[in-house]
Amino acid sequence: MKKYDYLIVGAGPYGAVMACELKKAGKLCLVIDRREHIAGNVFTEDIEGIQVHKYGAHIFHTAIKEVWDYVNQFAEFNHYINAPLAVYQDELYNLPFNMNTFSRLWNIKTPKEAKAIIARQIEESGITEPQNLEEQAIFLGGRDIYEKLIKGYTEKQWGRKCTELPAFIIKRLPFRFVYDNNYFSDPYQGIPMDGYTAMIEKMLAGVAVRTNTDYFDLIKEQPDIAANIIYTGMIDEFFDYKLGHLAYRSVTFKNEVLDMDNYQGNAVINYTEENIPYTRIIEHKHFVFGKQEKTVISKEYPSEWEVGMEPYYPVNDEKNSARFKAYQELAKEVPHVIFGGRLGNYRYYDMDKVIEAALDKFSEIKKSF
């Protein structure tokens, strides 16, 4: 007889939601994580009384009321609104691209003026059907915005020229012809007051959890430990990379504790010049309106992913998408394994979409109980 109904590999949001719901349904679960902590990439740790986002800024936002109501069972959220800034040389711009950005860029006041400038630059480009990210960016916002606020940042982030990147990547960027610095248009936004780790802890309450535990070592020692597996690690690693490696971008975070109460006056500031090696600086206290005497900042340095590094952003180009589909075919040969989350599904997920996907998958498997 198997010891657990479900072995859940990965203690991030997807695994935590599945564990929480399965426990409520009476299933015996074991959650493991190869890291020394729970919460996956949303892990926050206390440094100088500040909840530091160890693996990059995570801002919860959603238009899905059911998801918002779900996470509010486990945390009290503040009213933080993401309003990042961008630095280009000695100039400071508001993000997302809105009338504050356009006014600073072109010394104008009205949406009509901004639209006219953008339309003229698009027409001058001659682009009608964008074939790559550079063309898509110019087609959306003109050459000025592309050159100052998109090109350098994007090429640092992806480690590739914009002409070599697919057009769809840039479609995530919002353009707004109003004086509104709110990056997300979702009605529900905020940051857990006690940090994401505390939220995940509440989700995992009453569930067996083992950190510093590698799935492959465990399954080798105890192959019958569970009847079913929920796997949120890299799908190509699960199959021992037999079809080749999927590509990712990785990030190195360099934290600094500064003996001052306020370093940059904003939680997120992007650095869009190509010759500055980091893409942005995060000042964590501003996520929860902190008043501590010191502050903690993190500089983010993107890099190409290699085995042994943390994978962050899937490179969803044609080659890797085809390879992932081939791995999905392999997954059909192990029906007792559910692949989920960012790495298991090889896609970039906002947090609300991760939670929605986990709840949907639970509803699906619950029918078989």
Short mmCIF file of C-alpha atoms in Angstrom, two decimals:
data_model
loop_
_atom_site.label_atom_id
_atom_site.label_comp_id
_atom_site.label_asym_id
_atom_site.label_seq_id
_atom_site.Cartn_x
_atom_site.Cartn_y
_atom_site.Cartn_z
CA MET A 1 0.00 0.00 0.00
CA LYS A 2 1.34 3.40 -0.94
CA LYS A 3 2.00 5.82 1.91
CA TYR A 4 0.57 8.99 0.36
CA ASP A 5 -2.25 9.67 -2.05
CA TYR A 6 -0.28 12.52 -3.61
CA LEU A 7 3.38 13.47 -3.70
CA ILE A 8 3.54 17.16 -4.58
CA VAL A 9 6.89 18.26 -5.96
CA GLY A 10 7.40 21.96 -5.36
CA ALA A 11 6.12 24.11 -2.50
CA GLY A 12 5.33 27.16 -4.59
CA PRO A 13 1.84 28.56 -5.19
CA TYR A 14 0.67 25.78 -7.52
CA GLY A 15 1.80 22.99 -5.23
CA ALA A 16 0.50 24.78 -2.13
CA VAL A 17 -2.97 25.29 -3.60
CA MET A 18 -3.15 21.65 -4.69
CA ALA A 19 -1.99 20.46 -1.26
CA CYS A 20 -4.49 22.68 0.50
CA GLU A 21 -7.45 21.52 -1.58
CA LEU A 22 -6.46 17.86 -1.57
CA LYS A 23 -6.12 17.93 2.22
CA LYS A 24 -9.60 19.43 2.53
CA ALA A 25 -10.84 16.60 0.31
CA GLY A 26 -9.39 14.05 2.72
CA LYS A 27 -6.32 13.09 0.69
CA LEU A 28 -2.97 12.39 2.34
CA CYS A 29 -0.25 14.52 0.74
CA LEU A 30 3.47 15.00 1.03
CA VAL A 31 4.95 18.25 -0.31
CA ILE A 32 8.66 18.31 -1.07
CA ASP A 33 10.97 21.04 -2.30
CA ARG A 34 14.66 20.84 -3.18
CA ARG A 35 15.19 24.33 -1.78
CA GLU A 36 15.62 24.95 1.93
CA HIS A 37 12.35 26.85 2.13
CA ILE A 38 8.73 26.75 0.98
CA ALA A 39 6.94 29.28 -1.28
CA GLY A 40 9.02 28.77 -4.41
CA ASN A 41 9.84 31.96 -6.26
CA VAL A 42 7.40 34.02 -4.19
CA PHE A 43 9.49 33.33 -1.06
CA THR A 44 9.97 36.40 1.11
CA GLU A 45 12.46 36.64 3.96
CA ASP A 46 12.78 39.14 6.79
CA ILE A 47 15.86 41.36 6.48
CA GLU A 48 16.05 44.38 8.80
CA GLY A 49 12.32 44.02 9.44
CA ILE A 50 11.59 44.21 5.69
CA GLN A 51 9.94 41.43 3.71
CA VAL A 52 12.45 40.93 0.89
CA HIS A 53 11.28 39.22 -2.31
CA LYS A 54 14.25 36.88 -2.71
CA TYR A 55 13.50 35.83 -6.28
CA GLY A 56 12.30 39.12 -7.69
CA ALA A 57 9.30 41.36 -7.23
CA HIS A 58 5.92 39.61 -7.05
CA ILE A 59 2.88 41.85 -7.15
CA PHE A 60 -0.46 40.13 -6.87
CA HIS A 61 -3.05 41.38 -9.32
CA THR A 62 -6.10 39.76 -10.84
CA ALA A 63 -9.41 40.39 -12.52
CA ILE A 64 -10.71 37.05 -11.25
CA LYS A 65 -12.77 37.64 -8.12
CA GLU A 66 -12.79 33.95 -7.20
CA VAL A 67 -8.98 33.91 -7.16
CA TRP A 68 -8.85 37.15 -5.14
CA ASP A 69 -11.30 35.76 -2.60
CA TYR A 70 -9.28 32.53 -2.44
CA VAL A 71 -5.92 34.14 -1.60
CA ASN A 72 -7.54 36.47 0.91
CA GLN A 73 -8.32 33.42 3.04
CA PHE A 74 -4.61 33.12 3.73
CA ALA A 75 -3.30 36.68 3.85
CA GLU A 76 -4.26 40.27 4.47
CA PHE A 77 -3.40 42.28 1.36
CA ASN A 78 -2.57 45.97 1.32
CA HIS A 79 -3.57 48.41 -1.41
CA TYR A 80 -0.19 48.55 -3.18
CA ILE A 81 -0.47 49.67 -6.80
CA ASN A 82 2.42 48.92 -9.13
CA ALA A 83 3.71 52.14 -10.70
CA PRO A 84 7.26 51.46 -11.88
CA LEU A 85 9.65 54.03 -13.29
CA ALA A 86 12.28 53.79 -16.01
CA VAL A 87 15.67 55.50 -16.12
CA TYR A 88 17.28 56.28 -19.46
CA GLN A 89 20.54 58.24 -19.14
CA ASP A 90 19.57 61.24 -16.98
CA GLU A 91 15.86 61.00 -17.81
CA LEU A 92 13.11 59.47 -15.65
CA TYR A 93 9.89 58.12 -17.17
CA ASN A 94 6.67 56.66 -15.81
CA LEU A 95 5.59 53.13 -16.70
CA PRO A 96 3.39 51.80 -18.15
CA PHE A 97 3.52 54.01 -21.23
CA ASN A 98 0.91 56.66 -20.49
CA MET A 99 0.37 60.39 -20.82
CA ASN A 100 2.93 61.11 -18.09
CA THR A 101 5.48 59.19 -20.21
CA PHE A 102 4.52 60.94 -23.43
CA SER A 103 4.48 64.37 -21.83
CA ARG A 104 8.00 63.88 -20.48
CA LEU A 105 9.23 62.41 -23.75
CA TRP A 106 7.82 64.98 -26.17
CA ASN A 107 6.83 67.97 -23.99
CA ILE A 108 3.16 67.62 -24.90
CA LYS A 109 -0.08 67.68 -22.92
CA THR A 110 -2.90 65.96 -24.79
CA PRO A 111 -3.69 62.45 -26.01
CA LYS A 112 -4.28 63.88 -29.50
CA GLU A 113 -0.69 65.16 -29.63
CA ALA A 114 0.72 61.86 -28.37
CA LYS A 115 -1.29 59.79 -30.83
CA ALA A 116 -0.23 62.03 -33.69
CA ILE A 117 3.47 61.64 -32.87
CA ILE A 118 3.18 57.87 -32.48
CA ALA A 119 1.16 57.53 -35.69
CA ARG A 120 3.73 59.59 -37.61
CA GLN A 121 6.63 57.48 -36.31
CA ILE A 122 4.80 54.25 -37.17
CA GLU A 123 4.09 55.52 -40.68
CA GLU A 124 7.70 56.61 -41.15
CA SER A 125 8.87 53.12 -40.14
CA GLY A 126 6.97 51.52 -43.03
CA ILE A 127 6.09 48.55 -40.81
CA THR A 128 2.68 46.99 -41.52
CA GLU A 129 3.14 43.38 -40.42
CA PRO A 130 5.69 43.11 -37.57
CA GLN A 131 7.99 40.12 -37.93
CA ASN A 132 10.03 40.45 -34.73
CA LEU A 133 10.03 42.24 -31.40
CA GLU A 134 11.74 45.37 -32.70
CA GLU A 135 9.18 45.82 -35.45
CA GLN A 136 6.32 45.04 -33.09
CA ALA A 137 7.52 47.62 -30.57
CA ILE A 138 7.88 50.33 -33.20
CA PHE A 139 4.51 49.36 -34.67
CA LEU A 140 2.91 49.80 -31.25
CA GLY A 141 4.59 52.95 -29.97
CA GLY A 142 6.95 54.47 -32.48
CA ARG A 143 10.72 54.68 -32.58
CA ASP A 144 11.34 57.06 -29.64
CA ILE A 145 9.69 54.81 -27.09
CA TYR A 146 11.37 51.76 -28.56
CA GLU A 147 14.87 53.26 -28.57
CA LYS A 148 14.72 54.76 -25.07
CA LEU A 149 12.47 52.48 -23.05
CA ILE A 150 12.27 49.07 -24.74
CA LYS A 151 15.36 48.15 -26.75
CA GLY A 152 18.14 48.11 -24.15
CA TYR A 153 16.00 46.65 -21.36
CA THR A 154 14.62 43.88 -23.56
CA GLU A 155 17.97 42.87 -25.01
CA LYS A 156 19.43 42.65 -21.50
CA GLN A 157 16.43 40.67 -20.27
CA TRP A 158 16.50 38.11 -23.07
CA GLY A 159 20.17 38.13 -24.03
CA ARG A 160 19.22 38.47 -27.69
CA LYS A 161 18.81 41.29 -30.17
CA CYS A 162 15.24 42.54 -30.47
CA THR A 163 15.35 41.60 -34.16
CA GLU A 164 15.88 37.97 -33.08
CA LEU A 165 12.96 37.86 -30.61
CA PRO A 166 9.37 36.96 -31.50
CA ALA A 167 6.89 39.82 -31.82
CA PHE A 168 4.40 38.44 -29.28
CA ILE A 169 6.68 39.16 -26.28
CA ILE A 170 6.12 42.91 -26.52
CA LYS A 171 2.34 42.65 -26.71
CA ARG A 172 2.26 42.40 -22.91
CA LEU A 173 3.22 46.09 -22.60
CA PRO A 174 0.25 48.40 -22.07
CA PHE A 175 -0.07 51.77 -23.82
CA ARG A 176 -2.55 54.22 -22.28
CA PHE A 177 -3.55 57.71 -23.32
CA VAL A 178 -4.50 58.82 -19.82
CA TYR A 179 -2.46 60.22 -16.93
CA ASP A 180 -2.48 56.94 -14.99
CA ASN A 181 0.67 55.21 -13.70
CA ASN A 182 -1.13 52.05 -12.56
CA TYR A 183 0.72 49.29 -14.41
CA PHE A 184 -2.10 46.76 -14.12
CA SER A 185 -5.71 47.40 -15.02
CA ASP A 186 -6.93 44.55 -12.80
CA PRO A 187 -9.44 45.60 -10.13
CA TYR A 188 -7.80 43.51 -7.39
CA GLN A 189 -4.20 44.33 -6.47
CA GLY A 190 -1.95 44.21 -3.44
CA ILE A 191 0.88 42.63 -1.48
CA PRO A 192 0.45 40.33 1.54
CA MET A 193 1.22 42.43 4.62
CA ASP A 194 3.18 39.60 6.24
CA GLY A 195 4.88 38.44 3.05
CA TYR A 196 4.17 35.61 0.64
CA THR A 197 5.94 32.99 2.73
CA ALA A 198 3.42 33.43 5.54
CA MET A 199 0.61 33.06 3.00
CA ILE A 200 2.01 29.79 1.64
CA GLU A 201 2.56 28.52 5.20
CA LYS A 202 -1.16 28.92 5.85
CA MET A 203 -2.02 27.08 2.65
CA LEU A 204 0.22 24.19 3.74
CA ALA A 205 -1.07 24.04 7.32
CA GLY A 206 -1.60 20.42 8.36
CA VAL A 207 0.21 19.03 5.29
CA ALA A 208 3.46 17.07 5.56
CA VAL A 209 6.28 19.17 4.09
CA ARG A 210 9.93 18.29 3.52
CA THR A 211 12.39 20.91 2.28
CA ASN A 212 15.96 20.19 1.13
CA THR A 213 14.47 17.15 -0.56
CA ASP A 214 15.20 16.26 -4.17
CA TYR A 215 12.43 14.44 -6.02
CA PHE A 216 14.78 12.18 -7.98
CA ASP A 217 16.65 11.07 -4.88
CA LEU A 218 13.41 10.43 -3.01
CA ILE A 219 11.72 8.49 -5.79
CA LYS A 220 14.82 6.36 -6.25
CA GLU A 221 14.77 5.40 -2.57
CA GLN A 222 10.98 5.11 -2.28
CA PRO A 223 9.47 4.53 -5.74
CA ASP A 224 6.07 3.63 -4.24
CA ILE A 225 5.83 6.58 -1.86
CA ALA A 226 2.64 7.89 -3.48
CA ALA A 227 -0.13 6.79 -5.81
CA ASN A 228 -0.06 10.07 -7.73
CA ILE A 229 2.48 12.80 -8.36
CA ILE A 230 1.94 16.51 -8.92
CA TYR A 231 5.15 17.77 -10.46
CA THR A 232 5.91 21.50 -10.70
CA GLY A 233 9.56 21.22 -11.63
CA MET A 234 11.00 21.38 -15.14
CA ILE A 235 9.23 18.91 -17.39
CA ASP A 236 12.39 18.26 -19.42
CA GLU A 237 14.32 17.42 -16.25
CA PHE A 238 11.59 14.96 -15.24
CA PHE A 239 12.30 13.04 -18.45
CA ASP A 240 16.07 13.36 -17.99
CA TYR A 241 16.30 15.80 -20.91
CA LYS A 242 15.88 12.91 -23.35
CA LEU A 243 14.46 15.23 -26.02
CA GLY A 244 16.96 17.98 -25.25
CA HIS A 245 16.95 20.95 -22.89
CA LEU A 246 14.25 23.57 -22.93
CA ALA A 247 15.72 27.08 -22.86
CA TYR A 248 15.22 29.54 -20.01
CA ARG A 249 16.51 32.90 -18.95
CA SER A 250 17.87 33.14 -15.43
CA VAL A 251 18.41 36.07 -13.07
CA THR A 252 20.97 36.82 -10.38
CA PHE A 253 19.82 39.03 -7.51
CA LYS A 254 22.34 41.12 -5.60
CA ASN A 255 20.94 42.47 -2.34
CA GLU A 256 22.30 45.46 -0.44
CA VAL A 257 21.30 46.64 3.02
CA LEU A 258 21.65 50.41 3.06
CA ASP A 259 21.91 52.63 6.13
CA MET A 260 19.22 55.02 4.95
CA ASP A 261 15.47 55.06 5.15
CA ASN A 262 14.77 55.60 1.44
CA TYR A 263 17.04 54.85 -1.52
CA GLN A 264 14.99 55.48 -4.66
CA GLY A 265 11.51 56.49 -3.55
CA ASN A 266 9.76 53.73 -5.49
CA ALA A 267 9.53 49.95 -5.30
CA VAL A 268 10.54 49.26 -8.91
CA ILE A 269 12.82 51.28 -11.20
CA ASN A 270 13.92 49.87 -14.57
CA TYR A 271 17.24 50.77 -16.17
CA THR A 272 16.77 50.72 -19.91
CA GLU A 273 20.29 51.51 -21.15
CA GLU A 274 22.09 48.52 -22.56
CA ASN A 275 25.44 49.49 -20.95
CA ILE A 276 24.00 49.23 -17.42
CA PRO A 277 24.26 45.50 -16.61
CA TYR A 278 21.20 45.19 -14.37
CA THR A 279 17.64 45.55 -15.63
CA ARG A 280 16.07 47.04 -12.52
CA ILE A 281 16.45 47.89 -8.85
CA ILE A 282 13.82 46.79 -6.36
CA GLU A 283 13.45 48.62 -3.04
CA HIS A 284 11.39 46.13 -1.05
CA LYS A 285 10.07 48.28 1.80
CA HIS A 286 7.93 50.31 -0.59
CA PHE A 287 5.77 47.26 -1.36
CA VAL A 288 4.27 47.55 2.11
CA PHE A 289 4.88 51.28 2.73
CA GLY A 290 7.65 50.50 5.25
CA LYS A 291 9.05 53.09 7.66
CA GLN A 292 12.16 51.22 8.81
CA GLU A 293 15.38 53.13 9.47
CA LYS A 294 17.27 51.01 6.91
CA THR A 295 16.35 49.80 3.45
CA VAL A 296 17.09 46.77 1.28
CA ILE A 297 17.56 46.98 -2.47
CA SER A 298 18.04 44.23 -5.06
CA LYS A 299 19.71 44.62 -8.43
CA GLU A 300 18.63 42.12 -11.09
CA TYR A 301 21.18 40.75 -13.56
CA PRO A 302 19.71 38.55 -16.33
CA SER A 303 21.70 35.68 -17.81
CA GLU A 304 21.33 32.63 -20.00
CA TRP A 305 20.22 29.59 -18.04
CA GLU A 306 22.46 26.56 -17.61
CA VAL A 307 21.87 23.31 -15.72
CA GLY A 308 22.25 23.99 -11.99
CA MET A 309 20.97 27.55 -12.22
CA GLU A 310 17.48 28.70 -11.32
CA PRO A 311 15.21 28.83 -14.39
CA TYR A 312 12.97 31.89 -14.48
CA TYR A 313 11.61 32.80 -17.91
CA PRO A 314 10.77 30.16 -20.53
CA VAL A 315 12.03 31.07 -23.99
CA ASN A 316 8.83 30.33 -25.87
CA ASP A 317 10.22 30.55 -29.39
CA GLU A 318 9.27 28.15 -32.17
CA LYS A 319 12.04 25.65 -31.43
CA ASN A 320 11.36 25.42 -27.70
CA SER A 321 7.59 25.37 -28.12
CA ALA A 322 7.91 22.38 -30.44
CA ARG A 323 10.20 20.64 -27.98
CA PHE A 324 7.77 21.27 -25.14
CA LYS A 325 4.93 19.76 -27.16
CA ALA A 326 7.07 16.66 -27.63
CA TYR A 327 7.57 16.46 -23.86
CA GLN A 328 3.80 16.77 -23.43
CA GLU A 329 3.43 13.68 -25.56
CA LEU A 330 5.86 11.87 -23.26
CA ALA A 331 3.79 13.01 -20.29
CA LYS A 332 0.84 11.02 -21.61
CA GLU A 333 2.86 7.88 -20.89
CA VAL A 334 2.84 8.66 -17.14
CA PRO A 335 -0.87 9.28 -16.41
CA HIS A 336 -0.30 9.20 -12.65
CA VAL A 337 1.81 12.37 -12.96
CA ILE A 338 0.24 15.83 -13.24
CA PHE A 339 2.56 18.53 -14.59
CA GLY A 340 1.70 22.02 -13.37
CA GLY A 341 2.98 25.49 -12.69
CA ARG A 342 5.43 27.64 -14.59
CA LEU A 343 8.09 24.96 -15.11
CA GLY A 344 5.79 21.98 -15.52
CA ASN A 345 3.80 23.81 -18.21
CA TYR A 346 6.77 25.73 -19.65
CA ARG A 347 5.03 29.08 -19.73
CA TYR A 348 5.20 32.42 -18.00
CA TYR A 349 2.39 32.69 -15.44
CA ASP A 350 1.18 35.63 -13.43
CA MET A 351 0.44 34.50 -9.88
CA ASP A 352 -3.31 34.65 -10.25
CA LYS A 353 -3.15 32.43 -13.32
CA VAL A 354 -1.05 29.88 -11.42
CA ILE A 355 -3.67 29.74 -8.68
CA GLU A 356 -6.53 29.60 -11.18
CA ALA A 357 -4.80 26.74 -13.02
CA ALA A 358 -4.29 24.82 -9.77
CA LEU A 359 -7.91 25.26 -8.71
CA ASP A 360 -9.10 24.17 -12.16
CA LYS A 361 -6.88 21.09 -12.10
CA PHE A 362 -8.11 20.19 -8.62
CA SER A 363 -11.73 20.47 -9.79
CA GLU A 364 -10.85 18.14 -12.65
CA ILE A 365 -9.17 15.44 -10.58
CA LYS A 366 -11.77 15.71 -7.81
CA LYS A 367 -14.26 14.09 -10.18
CA SER A 368 -12.27 10.87 -9.95
CA PHE A 369 -12.39 10.63 -6.15
#
